[in-house]
Coordinates of N, CA, C and O in Angstrom, one line a residue:
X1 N -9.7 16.9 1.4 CA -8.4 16.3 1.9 C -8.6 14.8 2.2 O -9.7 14.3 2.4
X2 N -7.7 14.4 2.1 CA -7.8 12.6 2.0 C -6.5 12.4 3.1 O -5.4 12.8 3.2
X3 N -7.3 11.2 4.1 CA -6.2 11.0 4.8 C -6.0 9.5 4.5 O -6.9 8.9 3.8
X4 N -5.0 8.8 4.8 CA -4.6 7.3 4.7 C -4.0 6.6 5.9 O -2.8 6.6 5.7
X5 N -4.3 6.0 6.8 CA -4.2 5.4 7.4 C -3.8 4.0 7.6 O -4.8 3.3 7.8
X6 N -2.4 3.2 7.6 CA -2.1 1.8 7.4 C -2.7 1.2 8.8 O -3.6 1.4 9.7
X7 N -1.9 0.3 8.5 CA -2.2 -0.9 9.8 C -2.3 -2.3 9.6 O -2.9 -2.8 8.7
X8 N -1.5 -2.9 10.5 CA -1.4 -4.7 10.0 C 0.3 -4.9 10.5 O 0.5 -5.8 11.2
X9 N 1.2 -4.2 10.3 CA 2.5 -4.3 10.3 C 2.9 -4.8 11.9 O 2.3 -5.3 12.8
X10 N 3.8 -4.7 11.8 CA 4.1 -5.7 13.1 C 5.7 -6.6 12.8 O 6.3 -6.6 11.7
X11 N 6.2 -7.2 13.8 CA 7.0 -8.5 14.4 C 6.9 -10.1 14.0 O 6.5 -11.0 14.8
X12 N 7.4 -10.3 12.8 CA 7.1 -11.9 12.0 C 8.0 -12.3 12.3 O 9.0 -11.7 12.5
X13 N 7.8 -13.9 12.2 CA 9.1 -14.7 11.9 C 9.2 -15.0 10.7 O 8.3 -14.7 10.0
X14 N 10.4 -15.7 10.2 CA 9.9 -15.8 8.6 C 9.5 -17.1 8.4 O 9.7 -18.1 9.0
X15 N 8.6 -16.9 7.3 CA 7.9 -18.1 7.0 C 6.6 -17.6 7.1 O 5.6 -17.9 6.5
X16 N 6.7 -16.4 8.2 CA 4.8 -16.2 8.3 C 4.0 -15.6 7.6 O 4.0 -15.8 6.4
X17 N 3.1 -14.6 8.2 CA 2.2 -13.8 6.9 C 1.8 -12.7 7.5 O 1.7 -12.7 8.8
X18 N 1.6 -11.7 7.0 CA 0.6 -10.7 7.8 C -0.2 -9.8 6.0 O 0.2 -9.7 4.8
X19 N -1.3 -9.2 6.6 CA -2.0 -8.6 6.0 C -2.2 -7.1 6.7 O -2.5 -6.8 7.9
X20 N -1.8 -6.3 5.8 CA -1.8 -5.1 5.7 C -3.0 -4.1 5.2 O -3.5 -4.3 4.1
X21 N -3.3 -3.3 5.9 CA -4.8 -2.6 5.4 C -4.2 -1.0 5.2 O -3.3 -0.6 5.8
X22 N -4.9 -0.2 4.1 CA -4.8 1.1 4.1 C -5.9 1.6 4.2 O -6.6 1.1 3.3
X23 N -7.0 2.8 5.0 CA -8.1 3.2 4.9 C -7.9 4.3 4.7 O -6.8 5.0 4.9
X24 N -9.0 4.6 4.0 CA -8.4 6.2 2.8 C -10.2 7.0 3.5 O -11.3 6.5 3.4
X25 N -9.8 8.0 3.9 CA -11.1 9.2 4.9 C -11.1 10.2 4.0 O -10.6 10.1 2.9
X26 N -11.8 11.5 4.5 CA -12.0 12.3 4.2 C -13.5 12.6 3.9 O -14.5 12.1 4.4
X27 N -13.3 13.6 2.7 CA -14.7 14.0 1.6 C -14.4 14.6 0.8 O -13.2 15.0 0.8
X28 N -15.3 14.7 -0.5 CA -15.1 15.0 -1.5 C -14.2 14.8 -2.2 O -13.4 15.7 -2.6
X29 N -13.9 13.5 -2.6 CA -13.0 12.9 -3.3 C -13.7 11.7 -3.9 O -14.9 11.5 -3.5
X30 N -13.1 10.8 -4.8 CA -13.1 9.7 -5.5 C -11.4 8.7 -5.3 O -10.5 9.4 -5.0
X31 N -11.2 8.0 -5.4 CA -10.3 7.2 -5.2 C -10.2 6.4 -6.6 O -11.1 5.8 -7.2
X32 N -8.8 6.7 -7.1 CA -8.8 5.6 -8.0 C -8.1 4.9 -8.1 O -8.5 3.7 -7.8
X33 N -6.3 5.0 -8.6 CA -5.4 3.6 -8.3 C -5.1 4.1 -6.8 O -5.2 5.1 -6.1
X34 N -4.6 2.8 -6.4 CA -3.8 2.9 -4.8 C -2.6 1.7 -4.7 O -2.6 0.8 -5.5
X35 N -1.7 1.9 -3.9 CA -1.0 0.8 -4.2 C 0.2 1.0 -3.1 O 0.5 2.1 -2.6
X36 N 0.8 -0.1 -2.8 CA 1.7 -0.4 -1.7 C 3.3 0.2 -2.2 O 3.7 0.2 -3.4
X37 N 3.6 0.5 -1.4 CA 5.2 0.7 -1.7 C 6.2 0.3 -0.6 O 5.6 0.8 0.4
X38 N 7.2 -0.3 -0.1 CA 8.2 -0.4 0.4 C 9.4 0.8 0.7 O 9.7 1.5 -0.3
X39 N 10.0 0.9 1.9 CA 11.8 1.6 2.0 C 11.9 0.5 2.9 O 11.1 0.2 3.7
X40 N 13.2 -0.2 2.5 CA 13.6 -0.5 3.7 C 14.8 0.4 4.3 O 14.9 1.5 3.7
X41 N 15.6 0.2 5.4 CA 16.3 1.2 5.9 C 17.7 1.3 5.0 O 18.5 0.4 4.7
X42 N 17.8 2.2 4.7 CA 19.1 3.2 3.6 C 19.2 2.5 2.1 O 20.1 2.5 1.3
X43 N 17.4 2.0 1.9 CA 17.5 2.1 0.5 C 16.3 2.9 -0.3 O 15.6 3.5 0.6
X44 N 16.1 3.1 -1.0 CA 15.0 3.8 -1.7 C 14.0 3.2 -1.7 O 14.1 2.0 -1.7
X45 N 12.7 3.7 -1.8 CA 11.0 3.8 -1.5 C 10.8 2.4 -3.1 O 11.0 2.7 -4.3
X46 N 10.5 1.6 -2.8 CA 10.2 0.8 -4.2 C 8.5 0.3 -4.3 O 7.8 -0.1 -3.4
X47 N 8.0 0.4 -5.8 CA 6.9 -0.2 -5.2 C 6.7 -2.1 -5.3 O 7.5 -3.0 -5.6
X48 N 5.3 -2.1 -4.8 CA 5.3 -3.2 -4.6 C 3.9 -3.9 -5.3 O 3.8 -5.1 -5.7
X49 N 3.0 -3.1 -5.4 CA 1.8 -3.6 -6.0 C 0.9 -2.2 -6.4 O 1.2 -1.1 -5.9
X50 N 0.1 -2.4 -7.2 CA -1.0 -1.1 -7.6 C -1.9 -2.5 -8.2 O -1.6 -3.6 -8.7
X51 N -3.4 -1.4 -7.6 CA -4.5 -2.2 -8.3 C -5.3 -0.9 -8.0 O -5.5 -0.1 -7.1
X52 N -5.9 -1.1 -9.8 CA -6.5 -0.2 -10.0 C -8.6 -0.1 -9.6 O -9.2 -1.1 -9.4
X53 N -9.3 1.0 -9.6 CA -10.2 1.3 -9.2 C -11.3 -0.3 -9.6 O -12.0 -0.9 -8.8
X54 N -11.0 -0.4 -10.6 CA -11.4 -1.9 -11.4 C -11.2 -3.1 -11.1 O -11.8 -4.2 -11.4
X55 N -10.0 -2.9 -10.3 CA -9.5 -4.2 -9.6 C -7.9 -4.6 -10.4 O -7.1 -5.2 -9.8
X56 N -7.8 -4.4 -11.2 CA -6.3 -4.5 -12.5 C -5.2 -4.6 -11.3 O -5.2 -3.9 -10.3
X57 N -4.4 -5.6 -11.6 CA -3.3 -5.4 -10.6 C -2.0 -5.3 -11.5 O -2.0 -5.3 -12.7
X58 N -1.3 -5.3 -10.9 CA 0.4 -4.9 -11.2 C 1.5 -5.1 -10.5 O 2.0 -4.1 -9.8
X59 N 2.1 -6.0 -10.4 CA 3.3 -6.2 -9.1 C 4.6 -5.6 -10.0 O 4.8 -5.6 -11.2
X60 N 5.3 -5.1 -9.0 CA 6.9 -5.8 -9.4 C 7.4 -6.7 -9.3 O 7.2 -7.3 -8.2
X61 N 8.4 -7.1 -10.2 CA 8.7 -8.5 -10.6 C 9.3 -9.1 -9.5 O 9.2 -10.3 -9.2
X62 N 10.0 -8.1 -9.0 CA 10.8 -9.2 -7.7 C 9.3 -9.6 -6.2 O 9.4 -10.2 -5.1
X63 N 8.2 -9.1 -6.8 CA 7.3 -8.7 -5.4 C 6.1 -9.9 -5.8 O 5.1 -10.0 -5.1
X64 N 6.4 -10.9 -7.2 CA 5.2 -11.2 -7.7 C 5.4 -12.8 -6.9 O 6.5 -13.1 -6.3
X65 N 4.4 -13.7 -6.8 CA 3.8 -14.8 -5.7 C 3.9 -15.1 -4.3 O 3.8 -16.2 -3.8
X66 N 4.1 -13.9 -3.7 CA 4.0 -13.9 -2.7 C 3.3 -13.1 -1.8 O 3.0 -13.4 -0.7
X67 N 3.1 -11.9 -2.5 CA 2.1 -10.9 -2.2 C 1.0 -10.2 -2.7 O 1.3 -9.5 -3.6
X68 N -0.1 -10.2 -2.3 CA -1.2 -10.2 -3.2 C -2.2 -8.4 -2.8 O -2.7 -7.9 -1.9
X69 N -2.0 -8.2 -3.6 CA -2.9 -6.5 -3.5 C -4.4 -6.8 -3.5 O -4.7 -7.7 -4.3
X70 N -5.2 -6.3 -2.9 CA -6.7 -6.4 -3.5 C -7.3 -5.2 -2.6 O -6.5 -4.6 -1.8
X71 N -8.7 -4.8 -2.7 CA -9.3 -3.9 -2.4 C -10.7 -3.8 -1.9 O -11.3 -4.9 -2.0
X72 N -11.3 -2.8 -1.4 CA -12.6 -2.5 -1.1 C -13.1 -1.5 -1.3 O -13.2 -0.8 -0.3
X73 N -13.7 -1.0 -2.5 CA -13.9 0.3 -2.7 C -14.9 0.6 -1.8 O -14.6 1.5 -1.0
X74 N -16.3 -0.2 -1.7 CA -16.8 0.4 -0.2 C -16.4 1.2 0.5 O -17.0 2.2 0.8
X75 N -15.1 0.7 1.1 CA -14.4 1.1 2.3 C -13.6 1.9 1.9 O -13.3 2.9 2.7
X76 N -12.7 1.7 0.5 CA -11.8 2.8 0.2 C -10.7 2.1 1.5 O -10.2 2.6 2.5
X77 N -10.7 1.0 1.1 CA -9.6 0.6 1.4 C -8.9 -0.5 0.4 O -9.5 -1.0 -0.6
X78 N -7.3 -0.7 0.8 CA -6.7 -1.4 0.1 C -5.9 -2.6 1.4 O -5.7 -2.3 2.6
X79 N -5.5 -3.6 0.7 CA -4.7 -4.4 2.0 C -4.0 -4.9 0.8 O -4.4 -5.0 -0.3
X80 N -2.6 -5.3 1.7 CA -1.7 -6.4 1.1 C -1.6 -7.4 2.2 O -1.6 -7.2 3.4
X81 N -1.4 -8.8 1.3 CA -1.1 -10.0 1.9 C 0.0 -10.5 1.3 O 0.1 -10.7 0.1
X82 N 0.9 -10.6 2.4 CA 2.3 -11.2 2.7 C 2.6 -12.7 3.2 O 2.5 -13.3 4.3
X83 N 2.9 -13.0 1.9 CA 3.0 -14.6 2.6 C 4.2 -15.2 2.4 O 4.8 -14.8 1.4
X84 N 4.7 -15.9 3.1 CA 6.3 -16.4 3.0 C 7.4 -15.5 3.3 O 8.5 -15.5 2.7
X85 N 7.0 -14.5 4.5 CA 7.8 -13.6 4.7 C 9.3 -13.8 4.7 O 9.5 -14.9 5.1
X86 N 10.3 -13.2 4.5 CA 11.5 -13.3 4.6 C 12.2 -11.9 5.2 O 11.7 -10.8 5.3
X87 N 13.6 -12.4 5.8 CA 13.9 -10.8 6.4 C 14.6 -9.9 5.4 O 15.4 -9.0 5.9
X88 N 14.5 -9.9 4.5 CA 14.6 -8.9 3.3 C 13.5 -8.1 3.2 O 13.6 -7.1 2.5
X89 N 12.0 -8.5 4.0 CA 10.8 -8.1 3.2 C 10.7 -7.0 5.2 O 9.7 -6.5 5.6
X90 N 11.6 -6.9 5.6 CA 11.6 -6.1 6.2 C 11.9 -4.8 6.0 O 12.9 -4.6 5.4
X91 N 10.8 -3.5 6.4 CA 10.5 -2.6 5.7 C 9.5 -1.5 6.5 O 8.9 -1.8 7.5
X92 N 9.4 0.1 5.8 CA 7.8 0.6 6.6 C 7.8 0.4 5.0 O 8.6 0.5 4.1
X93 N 6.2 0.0 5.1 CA 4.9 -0.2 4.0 C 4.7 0.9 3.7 O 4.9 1.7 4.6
X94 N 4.4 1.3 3.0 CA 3.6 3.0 2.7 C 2.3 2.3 1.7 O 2.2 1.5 0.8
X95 N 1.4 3.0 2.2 CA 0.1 3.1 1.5 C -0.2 4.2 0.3 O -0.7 5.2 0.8
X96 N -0.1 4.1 -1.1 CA -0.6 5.1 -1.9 C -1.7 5.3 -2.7 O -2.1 4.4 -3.4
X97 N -2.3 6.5 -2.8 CA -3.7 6.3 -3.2 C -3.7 8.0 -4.0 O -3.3 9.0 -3.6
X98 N -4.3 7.7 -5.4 CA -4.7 8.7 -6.5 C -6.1 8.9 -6.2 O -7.1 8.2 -6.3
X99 N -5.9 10.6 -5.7 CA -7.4 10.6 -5.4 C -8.3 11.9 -6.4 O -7.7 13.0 -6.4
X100 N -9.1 11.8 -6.8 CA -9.5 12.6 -7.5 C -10.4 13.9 -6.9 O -11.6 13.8 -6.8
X101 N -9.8 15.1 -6.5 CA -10.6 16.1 -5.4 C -11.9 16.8 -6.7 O -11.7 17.4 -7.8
X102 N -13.2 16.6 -6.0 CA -14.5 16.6 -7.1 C -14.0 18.3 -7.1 O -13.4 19.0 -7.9
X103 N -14.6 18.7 -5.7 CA -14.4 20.3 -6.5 C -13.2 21.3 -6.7 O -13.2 22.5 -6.7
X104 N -11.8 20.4 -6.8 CA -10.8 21.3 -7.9 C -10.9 21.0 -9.0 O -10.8 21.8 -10.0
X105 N -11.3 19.6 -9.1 CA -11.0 19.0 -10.7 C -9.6 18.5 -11.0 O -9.0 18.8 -12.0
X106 N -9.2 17.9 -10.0 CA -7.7 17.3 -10.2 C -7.7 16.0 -9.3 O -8.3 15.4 -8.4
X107 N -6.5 15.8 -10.0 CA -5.9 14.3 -9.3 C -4.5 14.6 -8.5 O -3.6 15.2 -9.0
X108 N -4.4 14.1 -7.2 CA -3.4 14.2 -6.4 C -2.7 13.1 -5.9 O -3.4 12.1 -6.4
X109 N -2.0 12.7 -5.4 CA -1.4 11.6 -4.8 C -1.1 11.8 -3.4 O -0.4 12.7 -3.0
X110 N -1.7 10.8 -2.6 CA -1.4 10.8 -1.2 C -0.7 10.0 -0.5 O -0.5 8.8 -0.9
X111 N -0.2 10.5 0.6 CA 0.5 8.9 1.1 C 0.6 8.8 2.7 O 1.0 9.7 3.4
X112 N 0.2 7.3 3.1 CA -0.2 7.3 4.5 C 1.2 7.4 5.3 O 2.1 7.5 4.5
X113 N 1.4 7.4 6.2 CA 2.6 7.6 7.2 C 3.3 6.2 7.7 O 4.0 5.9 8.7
X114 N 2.6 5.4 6.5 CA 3.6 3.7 6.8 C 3.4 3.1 8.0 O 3.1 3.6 9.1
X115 N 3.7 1.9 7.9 CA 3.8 0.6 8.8 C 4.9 -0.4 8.5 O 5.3 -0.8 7.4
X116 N 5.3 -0.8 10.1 CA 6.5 -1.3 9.9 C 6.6 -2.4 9.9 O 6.0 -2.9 10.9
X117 N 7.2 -3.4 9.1 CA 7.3 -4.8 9.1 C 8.6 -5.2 8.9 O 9.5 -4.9 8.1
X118 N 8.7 -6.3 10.4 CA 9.9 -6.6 10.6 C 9.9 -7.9 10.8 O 9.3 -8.4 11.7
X119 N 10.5 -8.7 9.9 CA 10.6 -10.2 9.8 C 11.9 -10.7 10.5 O 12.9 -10.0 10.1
X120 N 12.1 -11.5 11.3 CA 13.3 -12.0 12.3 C 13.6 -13.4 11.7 O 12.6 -14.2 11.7
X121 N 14.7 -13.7 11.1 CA 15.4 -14.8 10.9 C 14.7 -16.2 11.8 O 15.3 -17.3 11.7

């Protein structure tokens, strides 16, 4: 079982920045892509970045120079950094992570319980 745990979210003004962490627990697993996703309130879950076990990243287009994905496989963590916040970019974060469980022999998708980022005009 794989758990995911965010953290970083919080109360910005805009203009500022915050950095976002996801830490990925458990045993018996492997971790391979992971990647951020956004809801804001009464619209749908969108993503925001994936970077893969390798490091490979991927934004969406509306999500590209301003926010940067990177990782720690060490830690089996992932963070995003938000810079130039705006109050559009208000949101809970969701953390996602493809984890490979060794003794089923499959890949699952997990997802942490989000963090909320609220940027104030």
């Amino acid at each position: 079982q794989v758990q995911l745990v965010e953290s970083g979210g919080g109360l910005v003004q805009a203009g500022g920045s915050l950095r976002l962490s996801c830490a990925a627990s458990g045993s018996g697993f492997t971790i391979n892509g992971m990647a951020w996703y956004r809801q804001a309130s009464g619209k749908q879950r969108e993503l925001v970045a994936h970077i893969t076990s390798g490091g490979s990243t991927n934004y969406a287009d509306s999500m590209k120079g301003r926010f940067t994905i990177s990782r720690d496989n060490a830690k089996n963590t992932v963070y995003l950094q938000i810079n130039s916040l705006k109050p559009e970019d208000t949101a809970v974060y969701y953390c996602n992570a493809e984890a490979y469980i060794i003794l089923r022999g499959y890949n699952y998708s997990y997802w942490g319980q989000g963090t909320q980022v609220t940027v104030s005009s």
